[in-house]
Short mmCIF file of C-alpha atoms and ligand atoms in Angstrom, two decimals:
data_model
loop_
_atom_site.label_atom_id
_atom_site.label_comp_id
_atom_site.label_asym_id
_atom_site.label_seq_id
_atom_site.Cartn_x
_atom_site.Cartn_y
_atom_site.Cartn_z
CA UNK A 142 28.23 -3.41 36.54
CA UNK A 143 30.97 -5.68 37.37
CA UNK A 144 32.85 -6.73 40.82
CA UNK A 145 36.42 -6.63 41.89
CA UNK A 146 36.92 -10.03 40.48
CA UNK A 147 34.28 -10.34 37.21
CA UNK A 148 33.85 -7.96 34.32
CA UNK A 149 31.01 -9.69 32.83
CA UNK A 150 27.65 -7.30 31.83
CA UNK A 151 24.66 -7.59 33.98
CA UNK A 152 22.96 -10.74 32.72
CA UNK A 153 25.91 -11.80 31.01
CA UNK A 154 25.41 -15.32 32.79
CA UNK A 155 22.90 -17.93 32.25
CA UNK A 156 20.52 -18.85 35.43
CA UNK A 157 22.90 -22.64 35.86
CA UNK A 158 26.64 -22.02 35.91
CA UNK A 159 29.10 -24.94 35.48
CA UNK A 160 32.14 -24.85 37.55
CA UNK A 161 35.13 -26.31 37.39
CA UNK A 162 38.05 -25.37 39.02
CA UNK A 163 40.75 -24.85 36.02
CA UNK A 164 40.07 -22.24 33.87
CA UNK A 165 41.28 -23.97 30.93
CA UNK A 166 38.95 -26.41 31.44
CA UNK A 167 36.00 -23.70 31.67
CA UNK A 168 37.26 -23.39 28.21
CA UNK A 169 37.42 -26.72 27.30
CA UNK A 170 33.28 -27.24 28.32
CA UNK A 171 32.49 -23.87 25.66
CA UNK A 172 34.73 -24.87 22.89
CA UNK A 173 33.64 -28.57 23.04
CA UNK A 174 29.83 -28.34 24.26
CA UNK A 175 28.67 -24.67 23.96
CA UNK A 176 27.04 -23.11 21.00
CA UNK A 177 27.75 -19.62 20.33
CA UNK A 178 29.64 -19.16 23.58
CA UNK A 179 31.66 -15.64 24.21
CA UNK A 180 33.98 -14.63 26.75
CA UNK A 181 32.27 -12.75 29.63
CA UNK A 182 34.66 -12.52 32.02
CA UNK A 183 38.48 -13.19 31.47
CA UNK A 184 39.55 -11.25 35.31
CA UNK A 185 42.92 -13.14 36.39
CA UNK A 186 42.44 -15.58 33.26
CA UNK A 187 39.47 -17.11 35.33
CA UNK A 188 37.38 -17.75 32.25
CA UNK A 189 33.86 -16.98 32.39
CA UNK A 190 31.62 -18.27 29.25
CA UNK A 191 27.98 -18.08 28.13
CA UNK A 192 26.57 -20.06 24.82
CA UNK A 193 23.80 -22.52 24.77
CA UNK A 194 23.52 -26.14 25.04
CA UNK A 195 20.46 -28.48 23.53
CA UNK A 196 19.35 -24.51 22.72
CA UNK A 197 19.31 -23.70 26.60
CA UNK A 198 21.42 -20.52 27.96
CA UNK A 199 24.45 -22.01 30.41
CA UNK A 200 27.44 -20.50 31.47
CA UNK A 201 30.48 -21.77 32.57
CA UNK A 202 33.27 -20.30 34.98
CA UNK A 203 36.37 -21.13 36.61
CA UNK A 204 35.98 -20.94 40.26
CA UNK A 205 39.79 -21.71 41.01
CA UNK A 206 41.18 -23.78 43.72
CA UNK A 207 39.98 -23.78 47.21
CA UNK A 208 37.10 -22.53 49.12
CA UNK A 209 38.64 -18.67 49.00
CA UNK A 210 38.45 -18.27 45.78
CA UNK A 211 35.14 -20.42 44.93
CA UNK A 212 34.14 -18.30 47.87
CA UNK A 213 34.56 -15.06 46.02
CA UNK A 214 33.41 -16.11 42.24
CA UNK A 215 30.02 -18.43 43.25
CA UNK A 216 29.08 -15.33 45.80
CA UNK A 217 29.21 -12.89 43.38
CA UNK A 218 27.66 -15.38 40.72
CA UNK A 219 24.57 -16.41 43.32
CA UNK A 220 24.32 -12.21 44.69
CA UNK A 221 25.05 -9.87 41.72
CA UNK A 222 24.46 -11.87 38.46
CA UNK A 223 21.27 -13.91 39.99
CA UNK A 224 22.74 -17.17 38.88
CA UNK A 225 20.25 -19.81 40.86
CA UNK A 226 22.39 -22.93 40.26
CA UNK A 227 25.68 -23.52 40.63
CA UNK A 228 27.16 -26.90 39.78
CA UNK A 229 31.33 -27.67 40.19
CA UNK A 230 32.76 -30.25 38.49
CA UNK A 231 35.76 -30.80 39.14
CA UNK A 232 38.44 -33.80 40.49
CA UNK A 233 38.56 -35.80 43.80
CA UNK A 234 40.92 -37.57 44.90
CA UNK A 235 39.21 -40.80 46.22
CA UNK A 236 39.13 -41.93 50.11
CA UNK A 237 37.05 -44.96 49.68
CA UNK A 238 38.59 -48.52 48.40
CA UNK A 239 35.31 -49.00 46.29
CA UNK A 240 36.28 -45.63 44.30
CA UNK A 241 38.34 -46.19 41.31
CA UNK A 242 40.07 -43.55 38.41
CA UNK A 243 37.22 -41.64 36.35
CA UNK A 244 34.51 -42.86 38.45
CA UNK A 245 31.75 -40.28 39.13
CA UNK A 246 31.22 -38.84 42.78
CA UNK A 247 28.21 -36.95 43.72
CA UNK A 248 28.69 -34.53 46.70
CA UNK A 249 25.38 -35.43 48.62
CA UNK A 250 27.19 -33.18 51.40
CA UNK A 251 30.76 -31.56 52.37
CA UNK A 252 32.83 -32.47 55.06
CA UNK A 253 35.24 -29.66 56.03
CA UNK A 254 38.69 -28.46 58.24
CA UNK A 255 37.68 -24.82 57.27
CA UNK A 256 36.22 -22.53 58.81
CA UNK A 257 34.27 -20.96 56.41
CA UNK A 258 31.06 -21.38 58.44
CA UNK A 259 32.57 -19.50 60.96
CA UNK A 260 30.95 -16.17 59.60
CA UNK A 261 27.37 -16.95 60.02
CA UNK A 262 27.80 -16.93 63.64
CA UNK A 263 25.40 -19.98 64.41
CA UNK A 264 25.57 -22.10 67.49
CA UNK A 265 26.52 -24.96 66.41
CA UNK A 266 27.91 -26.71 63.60
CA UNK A 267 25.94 -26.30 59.97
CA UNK A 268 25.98 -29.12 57.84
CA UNK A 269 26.85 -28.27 54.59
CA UNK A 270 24.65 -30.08 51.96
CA UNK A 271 24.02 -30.13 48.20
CA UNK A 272 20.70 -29.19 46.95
CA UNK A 273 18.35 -31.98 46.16
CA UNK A 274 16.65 -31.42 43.12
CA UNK A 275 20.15 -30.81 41.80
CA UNK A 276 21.41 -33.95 43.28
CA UNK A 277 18.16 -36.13 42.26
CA UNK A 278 18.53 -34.70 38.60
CA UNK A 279 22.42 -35.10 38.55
CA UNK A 280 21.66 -38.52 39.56
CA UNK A 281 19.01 -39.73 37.07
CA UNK A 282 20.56 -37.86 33.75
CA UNK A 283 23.79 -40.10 34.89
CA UNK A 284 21.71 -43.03 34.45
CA UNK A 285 20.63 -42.06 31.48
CA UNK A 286 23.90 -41.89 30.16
CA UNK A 287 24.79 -45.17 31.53
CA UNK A 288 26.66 -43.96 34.31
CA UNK A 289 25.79 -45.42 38.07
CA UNK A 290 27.35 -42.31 40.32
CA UNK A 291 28.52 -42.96 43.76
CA UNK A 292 26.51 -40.28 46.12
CA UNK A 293 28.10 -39.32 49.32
CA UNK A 294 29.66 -37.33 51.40
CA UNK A 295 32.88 -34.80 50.47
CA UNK A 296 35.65 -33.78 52.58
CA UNK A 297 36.27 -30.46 51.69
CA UNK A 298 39.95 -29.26 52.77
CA UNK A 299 41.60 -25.95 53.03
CA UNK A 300 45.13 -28.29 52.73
CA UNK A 301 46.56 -30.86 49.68
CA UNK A 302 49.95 -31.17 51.33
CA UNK A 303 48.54 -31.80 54.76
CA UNK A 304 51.41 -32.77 57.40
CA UNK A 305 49.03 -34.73 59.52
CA UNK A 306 48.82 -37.45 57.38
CA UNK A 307 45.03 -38.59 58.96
CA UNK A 308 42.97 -37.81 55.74
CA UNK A 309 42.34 -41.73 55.26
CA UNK A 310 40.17 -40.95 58.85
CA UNK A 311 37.38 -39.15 56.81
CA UNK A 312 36.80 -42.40 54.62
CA UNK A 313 36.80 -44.32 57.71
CA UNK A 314 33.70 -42.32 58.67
CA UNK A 315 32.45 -43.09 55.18
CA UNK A 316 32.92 -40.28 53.18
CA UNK A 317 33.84 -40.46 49.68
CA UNK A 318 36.70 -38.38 47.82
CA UNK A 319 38.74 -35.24 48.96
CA UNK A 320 38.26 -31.82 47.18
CA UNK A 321 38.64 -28.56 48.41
CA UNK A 322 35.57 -26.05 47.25
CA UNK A 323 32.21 -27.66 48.17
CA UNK A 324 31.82 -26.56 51.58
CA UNK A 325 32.30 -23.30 50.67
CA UNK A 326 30.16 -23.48 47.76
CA UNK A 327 27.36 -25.22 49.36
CA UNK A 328 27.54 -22.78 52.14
CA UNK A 329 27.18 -19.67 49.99
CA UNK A 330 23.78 -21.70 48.18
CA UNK A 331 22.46 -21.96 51.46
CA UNK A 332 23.42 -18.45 52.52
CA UNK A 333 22.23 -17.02 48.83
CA UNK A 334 18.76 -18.91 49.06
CA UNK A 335 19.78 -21.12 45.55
CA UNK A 336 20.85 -24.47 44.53
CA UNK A 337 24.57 -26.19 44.39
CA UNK A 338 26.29 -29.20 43.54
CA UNK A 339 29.18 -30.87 43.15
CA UNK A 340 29.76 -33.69 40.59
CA UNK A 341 33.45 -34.87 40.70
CA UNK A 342 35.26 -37.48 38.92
CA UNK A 343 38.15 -39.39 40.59
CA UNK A 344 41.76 -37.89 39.32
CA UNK A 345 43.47 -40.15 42.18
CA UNK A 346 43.59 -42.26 45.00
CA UNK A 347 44.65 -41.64 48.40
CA UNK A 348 43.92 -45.27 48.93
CA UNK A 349 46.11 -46.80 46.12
CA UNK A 350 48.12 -43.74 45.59
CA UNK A 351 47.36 -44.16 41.60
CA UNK A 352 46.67 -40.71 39.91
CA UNK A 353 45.77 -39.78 36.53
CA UNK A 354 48.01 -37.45 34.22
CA UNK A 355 47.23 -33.72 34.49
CA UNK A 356 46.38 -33.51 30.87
CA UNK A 357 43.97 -36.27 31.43
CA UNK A 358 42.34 -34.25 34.21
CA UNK A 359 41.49 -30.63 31.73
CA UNK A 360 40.22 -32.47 28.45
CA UNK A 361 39.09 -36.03 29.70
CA UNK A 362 36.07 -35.64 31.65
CA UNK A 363 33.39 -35.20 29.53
CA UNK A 364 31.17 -38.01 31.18
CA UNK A 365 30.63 -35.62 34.25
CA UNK A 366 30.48 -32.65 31.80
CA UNK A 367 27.54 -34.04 29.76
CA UNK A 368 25.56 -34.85 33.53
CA UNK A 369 26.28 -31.60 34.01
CA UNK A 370 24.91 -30.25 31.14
CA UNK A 371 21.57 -32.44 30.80
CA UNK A 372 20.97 -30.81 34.32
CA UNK A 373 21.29 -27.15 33.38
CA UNK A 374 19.15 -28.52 30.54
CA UNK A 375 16.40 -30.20 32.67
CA UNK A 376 16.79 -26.98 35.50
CA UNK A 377 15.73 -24.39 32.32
CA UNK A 378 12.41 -26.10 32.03
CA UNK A 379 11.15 -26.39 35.82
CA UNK A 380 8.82 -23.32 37.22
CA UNK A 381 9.96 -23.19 40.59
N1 HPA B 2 43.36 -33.66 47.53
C1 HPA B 2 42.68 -32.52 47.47
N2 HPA B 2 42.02 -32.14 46.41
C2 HPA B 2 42.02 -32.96 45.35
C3 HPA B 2 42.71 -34.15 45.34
C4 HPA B 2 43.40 -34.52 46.50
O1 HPA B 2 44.04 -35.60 46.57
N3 HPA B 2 42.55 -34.72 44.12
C5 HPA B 2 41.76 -33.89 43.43
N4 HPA B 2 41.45 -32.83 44.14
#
């Protein structure tokens, strides 16, 4: 088996998948939270692991940046390794004046410019959401760990440098942070019939124009890791 863009076995992946955009992060998650993890898929460097955690298969995966490429690697995951839940965590850069560095942002759903949706051919606009037994378990392992989450909506964009200058007009309707995958990814859930979500933590502010180093951003966010994790965790043991 394998696809144009993973080498990885035919149940080389556990049923959750943790994504975060950086494949040196992806690394980062195995080395520091994975037991017995190996390399499935190293395609383009975009680092696909498998180990356990609390004794629980999970795998781990770059998806790169942009709704492309998350396109290509969380389609693949959801169609031809029957992955069921996808979760991204990755960096926002924050839109709201109540967001500060290293908070946690929970993509409840996923503004977009793309036009990703385009494909499906519906008559009207689809509403790209996270899944909520994801999002309700994201939310409550947080707790646990002491973190309060700020749940909301994403603005997905296919553009960092944008010329237009309006972003700041998205928080204005409320939403959170700006990223650039979870339309895309919550699309292809919906499309695939499975689960996705995004956890993000807040790498900088297009608010305050603060930003946190870029080594900071592959090694320091372990708080939206562990979430992460304790869902996978909680996801093993459920029936449905
Ligand atoms: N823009 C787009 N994506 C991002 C940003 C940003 O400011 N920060 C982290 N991901």
């Amino acid at each position: 088996m394998g696809t144009p863009h993973n080498e990885a076995a035919a149940g080389a992946f556990a049923k959750t998948v943790l994504m975060p955009g950086d494949p040196l992060r992806a690394a980062f998650i195995a080395e520091t939270f994975l037991q017995d993890a190996r390399l499935v898929n190293n395609v383009r460097g975009v680092q696909g692991w498998t180990g356990t955690y609390e004794g629980v298969p999970v795998s781990v995966m770059a998806s790169g940046m942009g709704m492309p490429s998350i396109g290509i690697y969380s389609h693949e995951l959801f169609h031809c390794y029957d992955v069921d839940n996808i979760i991204r965590v990755g960096s926002a850069g924050a839109l709201s004046p109540k967001l500060k560095l290293r908070d946690i942002v929970i993509g409840q759903g996923a503004c977009t410019d793309s036009d990703y949706a385009h494909q499906y051919e519906l008559p009207g606009t689809f509403a790209p959401i996270a899944d909520f037994t994801l999002l309700e378990t994201a939310v409550a392992q947080a707790r646990r760990l002491g973190v309060e989450p700020a749940v909301g909506n994403l603005f997905s964009s296919d553009v960092f440098y944008n010329k237009a200058g309006r972003t700041l007009d998205w928080g204005a309707m409320g939403v959170l942070a700006i990223e650039m995958e979870s339309a895309a990814l919550y699309c292809n859930a919906a499309e695939a019939g499975k689960r996705a979500l995004t956890i993000c933590t807040i790498s900088d502010s297009l608010v305050t124009g603060e930003e946190l180093p870029p080594a900071d951003r592959q090694t320091t966010f372990t708080q939206m890791m562990e979430i992460a994790l304790k869902v996978a965790v909680e996801m093993a043991g459920r029936k449905d």
